[in-house]
Every structure is written in C-alpha cells, then in structure tokens.
Amino acid sequence: MTATRVLVLNSGSSSVKYQLLDMRDSSRLAVGLVERIGEETSRLKHTPLTGEAGSREREEPIADHEAALKAVAEELAADGLGLDSPELAAIGHRVVHGGLKFTTPTVIDDVVLAEIQRLVPVAPLHNPANITGIRTAQALRPDLPQVAVFDTAFHTTMPESAARYAMDVKTADEHRVRRYGFHGTSHAYVSRETAKLLGKAPEDVNVIVLHLGNGASASAVRGGKCVDTSMGLTPLEGLVMGTRSGDMDPAVIFHLARVGGMSIDEIDILLNKKSGLIGLCGDNDMREIRRRIDAGDEEAALAFDIYIHRLKKYIGAYYAVLGRVDAIAFTAGVGENAAPVREAAVAGLEELGLAVDGELNSVRSDEARLISPEYARVAVAVVPTDEELEIATQTYALVGDRNA
Ligand code: ADP
C-alpha cells in the first residue's frame, strides 16, 4: 500500500478549509469548507471529486475546531477516503506567521509548535487558529507527520534593506518589528508557474507578482527569490484591499487616537475591516464595483481609481527594485477574473515595455496565459494561484511516501 495522499488544512478563527490530494498526479480527491465554527449557524460543505456524487452540506451547530475536524473526517470516511487510511502520508497545515525562523516547510513537533505559539503576538488573528487546527489534527492522527507551510517563508530571502523599517533598531528588534510579508505560498507558486509559462527556469526570470484577492499583496521576485513584498509586520500594509487600507501615513493612527478619541482597538478594526474598497464605496467585491461604475456611480469609480493608482505605484516601485522585469503576473480572485483591473493597472506604462492586448485580456480561462501583445518587452500573464496544491506539494516533498 502506498501512502500518497496529503490532507491540506487551512484553519481560520471560525473556519476550516480543506483539500485531500493524491500526490501521484496532484489530483484532488475531495475539497470542503467548515464555516461559522462556534455559532448556531455552522455549515460544512463537502465535495467528493472521485465519483459522480455532488456536494453534501451539513447545517448544524459545530462547537469548535475539534468538532469541525471530526465532521470533516466523517465526510471523508463516507467517501472511502477516511483519515485512518494507510494511504494518507501527511497533513499539511497553512501557518500564517513563521517569523524569521521558519524559512522552509517544517515537520511539526513540540518545539516547532511552541515557536509558532511564540509568534502569536505578531499574528494575533491567525496563528492561534492555525495552532488549534494543528493540535486537533494531531489528536486525530498522532502517528502521522504534520507539516507546517508558512505564508512568510517565501519572503525570508528579502535583503535587510527591504525587510527593515527605518526606525530605532533596538526597539524594532526587541518587538520583532520588520517586514515579514504574507501570501508567500501563492507568490512562490505563481512566480514559478510564470517562469514555466515563459518556457524558462525560475532562476532566469524576474517577476512582479500581483496577488489580488480580498487581501492583496505584490512581490518582486528575482531569479525565483523574493526581494521585496508589500505586506509588512502584518497583512495591513501595501495595496488597497477589500477591507484593509494598505499604505498610509502611520500618524493617521495618532491623529485618530488623539483628535478623534478612538481607541487602538477601534482603529485596528477601522483599518483592517472597514477600510480599503469597502471603506471607500461600501462594496468590496470587484464585480459589484464594476457593475456600479458601468451604471455611472462616481463613488465606485473613485474607489476603483484609488485601487489602481496604488497598484501602479507598486508596479513602478518593483520595476525599479528589480531593474529588469521579464513578467508581471496577476493572480487570485481579482487578478484572475477582473480584466478591467489588469488593463487599468498597466495602462500608460508602454515606456516600461508593458502593454495588455484587449482581446487576450478579455478571454476567461482557468489556465495560466499571456495577455500581452507579441511586441511587448515584458510579458503580462494571468496565472491562477493554487495555494493548497503548493502546500500539498511542499508537504509531500518533505515526508514522501512513508510506506514506500
Ligand atoms: P481571498 O483573499 O478571500 O482568498 P479571493 O482570491 O478568492 O480572496 O478573491 C476574492 C475576490 O475576488 C472577491 O472579493 C472579488 O472582489 C473578486 N472576484 C472574484 N470573482 C470575480 C470576477 N469574476 N470578477 C471580478 N472580481 C472577482
């Protein structure tokens, strides 16, 4: 019996996303999501992909992550894909913050778990949920290797000139304040896939990756290694996002506290949850924003312009950081689907060798593809991201087939 399956778990504070993959051909055997854990209205949606059966949904209170994972295990077992199967090689966990220590995927033991715990002060929203997911999975299959794949790992190659903020070094070091960057699994995967699309080795290409989802980040990747990225100590910095402000003068916070009388927690919520596109126009879904713009809505049009202006600034900045750019890759929900965003982001940048072909840009596809005209010096690409596949691949590369 060969152990070639990997279960990927992405545990959030009130949700668990999961995928079971067979690493012989990287195929998906099942995918699913548990939402609103701890509420009365919890929901599990499970989709087996091995037969003809469609999705199944459970709507019942799911008290905590342990109950959620048990329910997932039951659903998988019902499809003959149970977690007790000898074919399961490992469980791969998305862990948001790995600090400076974790530069590669890591098999989890007590020491590793303690270190992930030690990073909670710099990732208070994410690491606790990841730890809960790991502990629950360990309890379910104590004999199985559990691997942590860190969002920050890909960015640990950044030089100090990009990673350090210009502040008092002693204070920064004492509180571990620096640029860590996030979405690293996606930036790693997409930059590699972009090189593949160009028919080149990752070492030979410089890529600007624009991961535009609800959260959004840009990275400058030289020869397969990240040299700068837009998110910082937390995922708040950088691009305009669905609900996060991205870059602003840090003194806005002092001003809101001193003059506006707001508490630090209120400002935290304001900038993380009520800013970005939703703060600017009341919508954070790019489809809805485009619909409103088409209907003549000026508030939505301004929100779009601010979003694009910031994006352009990062393209320009990372162009300068890299010196030579071979490709710009758009990915995630907005990057993969919103042709007007891609068109507007590179409009007027012909002098930099950047252009988008209108016809190619309007094609809808799940495949990685070029959307720049043949004459353009820099390739512009749409490259669907696949963080789960990347986590599974990294996990399997580390543990291999334990039964072989
Ligand atoms: P997350 O950061 O939650 O993983 P995704 O990468 O799934 O986000 O992106 C979600 C966002 O993608 C939505 O909020 C929406 O703005 C955008 N999006 C999804 N589909 C489309 C589409 N067809 N056209 C434009 N925008 C889209």
Coordinates of C-alpha atoms and ligand atoms in Angstrom, one line a residue:
M1 CA 0.0 0.0 0.0
T2 CA 1.4 3.3 -1.0
A3 CA 0.8 6.5 1.1
T4 CA 0.5 9.2 -1.5
R5 CA -2.4 11.3 -0.1
V6 CA -2.0 14.6 1.6
L7 CA -4.7 16.4 3.6
V8 CA -4.3 20.2 3.5
L9 CA -5.8 22.2 6.3
N10 CA -6.3 25.9 6.3
S11 CA -7.7 26.8 9.8
G12 CA -9.0 30.3 10.3
S13 CA -10.5 31.6 13.5
S14 CA -14.0 30.4 12.7
S15 CA -13.5 28.3 9.6
V16 CA -11.5 25.3 8.2
K17 CA -10.9 24.9 4.5
Y18 CA -9.5 21.5 3.4
Q19 CA -8.5 19.5 0.4
L20 CA -7.4 15.9 0.1
L21 CA -5.0 15.4 -2.8
D22 CA -3.3 12.4 -4.3
M23 CA 0.3 13.4 -5.0
R24 CA 0.9 10.7 -7.7
D25 CA -0.8 13.1 -10.1
S26 CA -1.6 16.1 -7.8
S27 CA -5.3 15.3 -8.3
R28 CA -7.9 16.4 -5.8
L29 CA -10.0 13.7 -4.2
A30 CA -12.2 15.9 -2.1
V31 CA -12.5 19.6 -1.1
G32 CA -14.5 21.4 1.5
L33 CA -15.1 24.1 4.0
V34 CA -16.5 24.4 7.5
E35 CA -17.8 27.9 8.3
R36 CA -19.0 29.8 11.3
I37 CA -17.5 27.4 13.8
G38 CA -18.8 28.1 17.3
E39 CA -22.0 29.6 16.1
E40 CA -25.5 28.2 15.9
T41 CA -25.4 28.5 12.1
S42 CA -22.3 26.5 11.4
R43 CA -22.1 24.9 8.0
L44 CA -20.0 22.2 6.4
K45 CA -19.8 21.9 2.6
H46 CA -18.0 18.8 1.4
T47 CA -17.4 17.9 -2.3
P48 CA -16.0 14.5 -3.2
L49 CA -14.3 14.6 -6.6
T50 CA -13.7 10.9 -7.1
G51 CA -17.1 9.8 -8.4
E52 CA -20.3 11.2 -9.7
A53 CA -21.6 12.3 -6.3
G54 CA -22.1 16.0 -5.9
S55 CA -21.6 18.2 -2.8
R56 CA -23.1 17.5 0.6
E57 CA -24.0 20.1 3.1
R58 CA -24.5 19.9 6.8
E59 CA -26.1 22.7 8.7
E60 CA -25.8 22.1 12.4
P61 CA -24.0 23.8 15.3
I62 CA -20.3 22.9 15.2
A63 CA -18.9 23.9 18.6
D64 CA -15.2 24.1 17.9
H65 CA -12.3 23.1 15.6
E66 CA -12.2 19.6 17.1
A67 CA -15.8 19.0 16.2
A68 CA -15.2 20.6 12.8
L69 CA -12.3 18.3 12.0
K70 CA -14.3 15.2 13.3
A71 CA -17.1 16.2 11.0
V72 CA -14.7 16.5 8.1
A73 CA -13.2 13.1 8.9
E74 CA -16.7 11.6 8.9
E75 CA -17.5 13.1 5.5
L76 CA -14.2 11.8 4.0
A77 CA -14.8 8.4 5.5
A78 CA -18.2 8.3 3.9
D79 CA -16.4 8.6 0.5
G80 CA -13.9 5.8 1.4
L81 CA -11.3 8.5 2.0
G82 CA -11.1 8.3 5.8
L83 CA -8.2 9.8 7.8
D84 CA -7.4 6.4 9.2
S85 CA -6.4 5.2 5.7
P86 CA -2.8 3.9 5.3
E87 CA -2.8 5.9 2.0
L88 CA -2.6 9.1 3.9
A89 CA 1.0 10.3 4.0
A90 CA 0.7 13.5 5.9
I91 CA -1.3 16.5 6.9
G92 CA -0.1 19.9 5.6
H93 CA -1.1 23.0 7.6
R94 CA -1.1 26.5 6.3
V95 CA 0.5 28.6 9.1
V96 CA 0.3 32.3 8.6
H97 CA 3.3 33.6 10.5
G98 CA 6.6 31.7 10.7
G99 CA 8.7 34.7 11.7
L100 CA 12.4 34.6 10.7
K101 CA 13.0 31.1 12.0
F102 CA 10.9 29.1 9.5
T103 CA 12.3 29.6 6.1
T104 CA 11.1 26.2 4.8
P105 CA 8.2 23.8 5.4
T106 CA 8.7 22.1 8.7
V107 CA 7.6 18.8 10.3
I108 CA 5.7 19.8 13.5
D109 CA 6.9 18.7 16.9
D110 CA 6.5 20.2 20.3
V111 CA 9.4 22.6 19.8
V112 CA 8.0 23.8 16.4
L113 CA 4.6 24.2 17.9
A114 CA 6.0 26.2 20.8
E115 CA 7.8 28.5 18.3
I116 CA 4.5 29.1 16.3
Q117 CA 2.9 29.9 19.7
R118 CA 5.8 32.4 20.4
L119 CA 4.8 34.3 17.3
V120 CA 1.2 34.9 18.4
P121 CA 2.0 38.5 19.4
V122 CA 2.9 39.3 15.8
A123 CA 0.0 37.4 14.3
P124 CA -2.8 37.5 16.9
L125 CA -5.6 36.9 14.4
H126 CA -4.1 34.0 12.6
N127 CA -1.5 31.9 14.4
P128 CA -3.9 30.9 17.3
A129 CA -6.4 29.4 14.8
N130 CA -3.5 27.6 13.0
I131 CA -2.3 26.1 16.3
T132 CA -5.8 24.9 17.2
G133 CA -6.0 23.2 13.7
I134 CA -2.6 21.5 14.2
R135 CA -3.5 20.3 17.8
T136 CA -6.8 18.9 16.7
A137 CA -5.3 17.1 13.7
Q138 CA -2.5 15.7 15.9
A139 CA -5.1 14.3 18.3
L140 CA -6.9 12.6 15.4
R141 CA -3.8 11.0 13.9
P142 CA -0.9 11.2 16.4
D143 CA 1.2 8.8 14.3
L144 CA 1.1 10.9 11.1
P145 CA 3.6 13.6 10.1
Q146 CA 2.0 17.0 10.3
V147 CA 3.8 19.7 8.3
A148 CA 3.6 23.5 8.7
V149 CA 3.9 25.5 5.5
F150 CA 4.4 29.2 6.3
D151 CA 2.9 32.2 4.5
T152 CA 6.0 34.1 5.4
A153 CA 8.6 31.6 4.4
F154 CA 9.0 32.7 0.7
H155 CA 9.8 36.2 1.8
T156 CA 12.6 35.3 4.2
T157 CA 15.1 35.8 1.3
M158 CA 14.4 39.6 1.3
P159 CA 17.5 41.7 1.9
E160 CA 17.6 43.7 5.1
S161 CA 17.3 46.9 3.0
A162 CA 13.8 45.8 2.1
A163 CA 12.8 44.0 5.3
R164 CA 13.8 46.6 7.9
Y165 CA 11.7 49.6 8.7
A166 CA 13.6 52.9 9.2
M167 CA 13.1 53.0 12.9
D168 CA 15.2 52.6 16.1
V169 CA 16.9 49.3 15.7
K170 CA 16.8 48.3 19.3
T171 CA 13.0 48.9 19.6
A172 CA 12.4 47.1 16.3
D173 CA 14.4 44.1 17.4
E174 CA 13.0 43.9 20.8
H175 CA 9.5 43.7 19.4
R176 CA 10.4 41.8 16.3
V177 CA 9.1 44.7 14.1
R178 CA 10.0 44.3 10.4
R179 CA 8.5 43.4 7.1
Y180 CA 7.6 39.7 7.0
G181 CA 5.2 39.6 4.1
F182 CA 2.3 37.2 3.6
H183 CA 0.6 35.1 0.8
G184 CA 4.1 33.6 0.3
T185 CA 2.8 30.2 -0.8
S186 CA 0.9 32.0 -3.6
H187 CA 3.8 34.2 -4.6
A188 CA 6.2 31.2 -4.7
Y189 CA 3.8 29.1 -6.8
V190 CA 2.8 31.9 -9.2
S191 CA 6.3 33.1 -9.8
R192 CA 7.4 29.5 -10.6
E193 CA 4.4 28.9 -12.9
T194 CA 5.1 32.2 -14.7
A195 CA 8.6 31.1 -15.4
K196 CA 7.1 27.8 -16.8
L197 CA 4.7 29.8 -19.0
L198 CA 7.7 31.7 -20.4
G199 CA 9.5 28.4 -21.0
K200 CA 12.3 29.4 -18.7
A201 CA 13.8 28.2 -15.4
P202 CA 12.7 30.3 -12.3
E203 CA 16.4 31.2 -11.8
D204 CA 16.4 33.0 -15.1
V205 CA 13.4 35.3 -14.7
N206 CA 12.4 38.4 -12.7
V207 CA 8.7 38.6 -12.0
I208 CA 6.4 41.1 -10.3
V209 CA 3.6 39.0 -8.8
L210 CA 0.3 40.8 -8.0
H211 CA -1.9 38.7 -5.7
L212 CA -5.2 40.5 -5.8
G213 CA -7.8 38.7 -3.7
N214 CA -9.8 40.1 -0.9
G215 CA -6.4 40.5 0.8
A216 CA -3.9 41.8 -1.8
S217 CA -0.1 41.9 -2.0
A218 CA 2.6 42.5 -4.5
S219 CA 6.1 40.9 -4.6
A220 CA 9.3 41.4 -6.5
V221 CA 10.9 38.1 -7.3
R222 CA 14.4 37.9 -8.7
G223 CA 15.5 34.6 -10.1
G224 CA 13.0 32.7 -8.0
K225 CA 13.7 34.5 -4.8
C226 CA 11.6 37.2 -3.2
V227 CA 13.5 40.5 -2.8
D228 CA 10.6 42.7 -1.7
T229 CA 6.9 42.4 -0.8
S230 CA 4.1 44.9 0.0
M231 CA 2.7 43.4 3.2
G232 CA 4.7 44.1 6.3
L233 CA 4.6 43.2 10.0
T234 CA 1.0 42.3 9.4
P235 CA -1.1 41.9 6.3
L236 CA -2.3 45.5 6.6
E237 CA 0.4 47.3 4.7
G238 CA 0.7 47.8 0.9
L239 CA -2.1 47.6 -1.7
V240 CA -5.7 48.8 -1.3
M241 CA -7.6 45.6 -0.3
G242 CA -11.2 44.6 0.1
T243 CA -11.5 45.9 3.6
R244 CA -7.9 46.9 4.5
S245 CA -6.4 50.3 3.9
G246 CA -2.9 49.3 2.9
D247 CA -0.3 52.1 3.0
M248 CA -1.0 55.3 4.8
D249 CA 0.9 57.8 7.0
P250 CA 1.3 56.0 10.4
A251 CA 0.5 59.3 12.0
V252 CA -3.2 58.8 10.9
I253 CA -3.3 56.4 13.9
F254 CA -2.0 59.0 16.4
H255 CA -4.4 61.6 14.9
L256 CA -7.5 59.3 15.2
A257 CA -6.5 58.5 18.8
R258 CA -5.6 62.0 20.0
V259 CA -8.0 64.1 18.0
G260 CA -10.7 61.5 17.0
G261 CA -10.8 60.0 20.5
M262 CA -10.7 56.4 19.1
S263 CA -9.2 53.5 21.0
I264 CA -6.4 51.4 19.5
D265 CA -8.8 48.5 19.1
E266 CA -11.3 50.7 17.2
I267 CA -8.6 52.0 14.9
D268 CA -7.5 48.4 14.3
I269 CA -11.0 47.4 13.3
L270 CA -11.3 50.5 11.2
L271 CA -8.2 49.9 9.2
N272 CA -8.5 46.1 8.9
K273 CA -12.2 45.6 8.4
K274 CA -13.8 48.9 7.4
S275 CA -11.3 50.5 5.0
G276 CA -10.0 49.6 1.5
L277 CA -12.7 49.3 -1.1
I278 CA -15.5 48.7 1.4
G279 CA -14.5 51.9 3.3
L280 CA -14.3 53.9 0.1
C281 CA -17.5 52.8 -1.6
G282 CA -19.4 50.3 0.6
D283 CA -18.5 47.3 -1.6
N284 CA -15.5 45.1 -1.5
D285 CA -16.5 42.8 -4.4
M286 CA -14.8 43.9 -7.6
R287 CA -17.7 42.6 -9.7
E288 CA -20.2 44.8 -7.8
I289 CA -17.8 47.8 -8.1
R290 CA -17.5 47.3 -11.8
R291 CA -21.3 47.0 -12.1
R292 CA -21.8 50.3 -10.2
I293 CA -19.2 52.0 -12.4
D294 CA -21.0 50.9 -15.5
A295 CA -24.2 52.4 -14.1
G296 CA -22.4 55.7 -13.6
D297 CA -21.7 55.5 -9.9
E298 CA -18.9 58.1 -9.0
E299 CA -18.1 56.8 -5.6
A300 CA -17.4 53.3 -7.0
A301 CA -15.3 54.9 -9.8
L302 CA -13.2 56.8 -7.3
A303 CA -12.6 53.7 -5.2
F304 CA -11.5 51.8 -8.4
D305 CA -9.1 54.7 -9.3
I306 CA -7.5 54.7 -5.8
Y307 CA -7.1 50.9 -6.1
I308 CA -5.5 51.2 -9.5
H309 CA -3.3 54.1 -8.5
R310 CA -1.8 52.2 -5.6
L311 CA -1.3 49.1 -7.8
K312 CA 0.6 51.2 -10.4
K313 CA 2.8 52.7 -7.8
Y314 CA 3.9 49.2 -6.7
I315 CA 4.5 48.0 -10.3
G316 CA 6.7 51.1 -10.8
A317 CA 8.5 50.6 -7.4
Y318 CA 9.2 46.9 -8.0
Y319 CA 10.3 47.6 -11.6
A320 CA 12.9 49.8 -10.1
V321 CA 13.8 47.3 -7.4
L322 CA 14.3 44.5 -10.0
G323 CA 16.0 46.6 -12.7
R324 CA 15.0 44.1 -15.3
V325 CA 11.4 42.7 -15.4
D326 CA 10.5 39.7 -17.5
A327 CA 6.9 39.3 -16.5
I328 CA 4.1 40.7 -14.4
A329 CA 1.7 38.1 -13.1
F330 CA -1.8 38.7 -12.0
T331 CA -3.4 36.2 -9.6
A332 CA -6.2 35.5 -7.0
G333 CA -9.9 36.4 -7.3
V334 CA -9.5 39.9 -8.7
G335 CA -6.2 39.3 -10.6
E336 CA -7.5 36.2 -12.3
N337 CA -11.0 37.5 -13.2
A338 CA -11.1 41.3 -13.4
A339 CA -9.9 42.2 -16.9
P340 CA -10.6 46.0 -16.3
V341 CA -8.2 45.9 -13.3
R342 CA -5.4 44.3 -15.4
E343 CA -6.0 46.7 -18.2
A344 CA -6.0 49.8 -16.0
A345 CA -3.0 48.7 -13.9
V346 CA -0.6 48.7 -16.9
A347 CA -2.3 51.4 -19.0
G348 CA 0.2 54.2 -19.9
L349 CA 3.2 52.0 -19.0
E350 CA 4.3 51.4 -22.6
E351 CA 7.6 53.1 -22.0
L352 CA 8.3 50.4 -19.4
G353 CA 7.6 47.8 -22.1
L354 CA 4.2 47.0 -20.6
A355 CA 1.0 46.5 -22.5
V356 CA -2.1 44.4 -22.5
D357 CA -3.8 43.0 -25.6
G358 CA -7.5 43.8 -25.2
E359 CA -8.7 40.6 -26.9
L360 CA -6.4 38.3 -24.9
N361 CA -7.2 40.1 -21.7
S362 CA -11.0 39.5 -22.1
V363 CA -10.6 35.7 -22.5
R364 CA -11.9 33.9 -19.5
S365 CA -10.0 30.7 -18.6
D366 CA -8.7 28.7 -15.7
E367 CA -5.3 28.2 -17.4
A368 CA -2.2 30.3 -17.0
R369 CA -1.9 32.6 -20.0
L370 CA -0.2 35.6 -21.5
I371 CA -2.3 38.7 -22.1
S372 CA 0.4 41.0 -23.5
P373 CA 0.8 41.6 -27.2
E374 CA 3.7 40.0 -29.0
Y375 CA 5.7 43.2 -29.4
A376 CA 5.7 43.9 -25.6
R377 CA 9.1 43.7 -24.0
V378 CA 7.6 42.5 -20.7
A379 CA 5.2 39.6 -20.6
V380 CA 1.9 40.2 -18.8
A381 CA 0.4 37.0 -17.5
V382 CA -2.7 35.7 -15.7
V383 CA -1.6 32.8 -13.5
P384 CA -4.3 31.1 -11.4
T385 CA -2.9 30.6 -7.9
D386 CA -3.2 27.2 -6.1
E387 CA -2.1 27.6 -2.5
E388 CA -3.5 24.2 -1.5
L389 CA -1.6 22.3 -4.2
E390 CA 1.6 24.2 -3.2
I391 CA 1.1 23.3 0.4
A392 CA 0.5 19.6 -0.5
T393 CA 3.5 19.6 -2.8
Q394 CA 5.8 21.1 -0.2
T395 CA 4.4 18.7 2.5
Y396 CA 4.8 15.6 0.3
A397 CA 8.3 16.6 -0.8
L398 CA 9.2 16.7 2.9
V399 CA 7.7 13.5 4.1
G400 CA 7.4 11.4 0.9
D401 CA 5.7 8.1 0.7
R402 CA 6.1 6.7 4.2
N403 CA 5.1 3.3 3.2
A404 CA 7.4 3.0 0.2
Ligands
ADP1 P1 -9.4 35.7 -0.6 O1 -8.4 36.8 -0.3 O2 -10.6 35.7 0.3 O3 -8.8 34.3 -0.7 P2 -10.0 35.5 -3.4 O4 -8.7 35.4 -4.0 O5 -10.9 34.4 -3.5 O6 -10.0 36.1 -2.0 O7 -10.7 36.8 -4.1 C1 -12.0 37.2 -3.8 C2 -12.3 38.5 -4.5 O8 -12.2 38.3 -5.9 C3 -13.8 38.9 -4.4 O9 -13.9 39.7 -3.3 C4 -14.0 39.7 -5.7 O10 -13.6 41.1 -5.4 C5 -13.0 39.1 -6.7 N1 -13.6 38.4 -7.7 C6 -14.0 37.1 -7.8 N2 -14.5 36.8 -9.0 C7 -14.5 37.9 -9.7 C8 -14.9 38.2 -11.0 N3 -15.5 37.3 -11.9 N4 -14.7 39.5 -11.5 C9 -14.1 40.4 -10.7 N5 -13.7 40.2 -9.4 C10 -13.9 38.9 -8.9

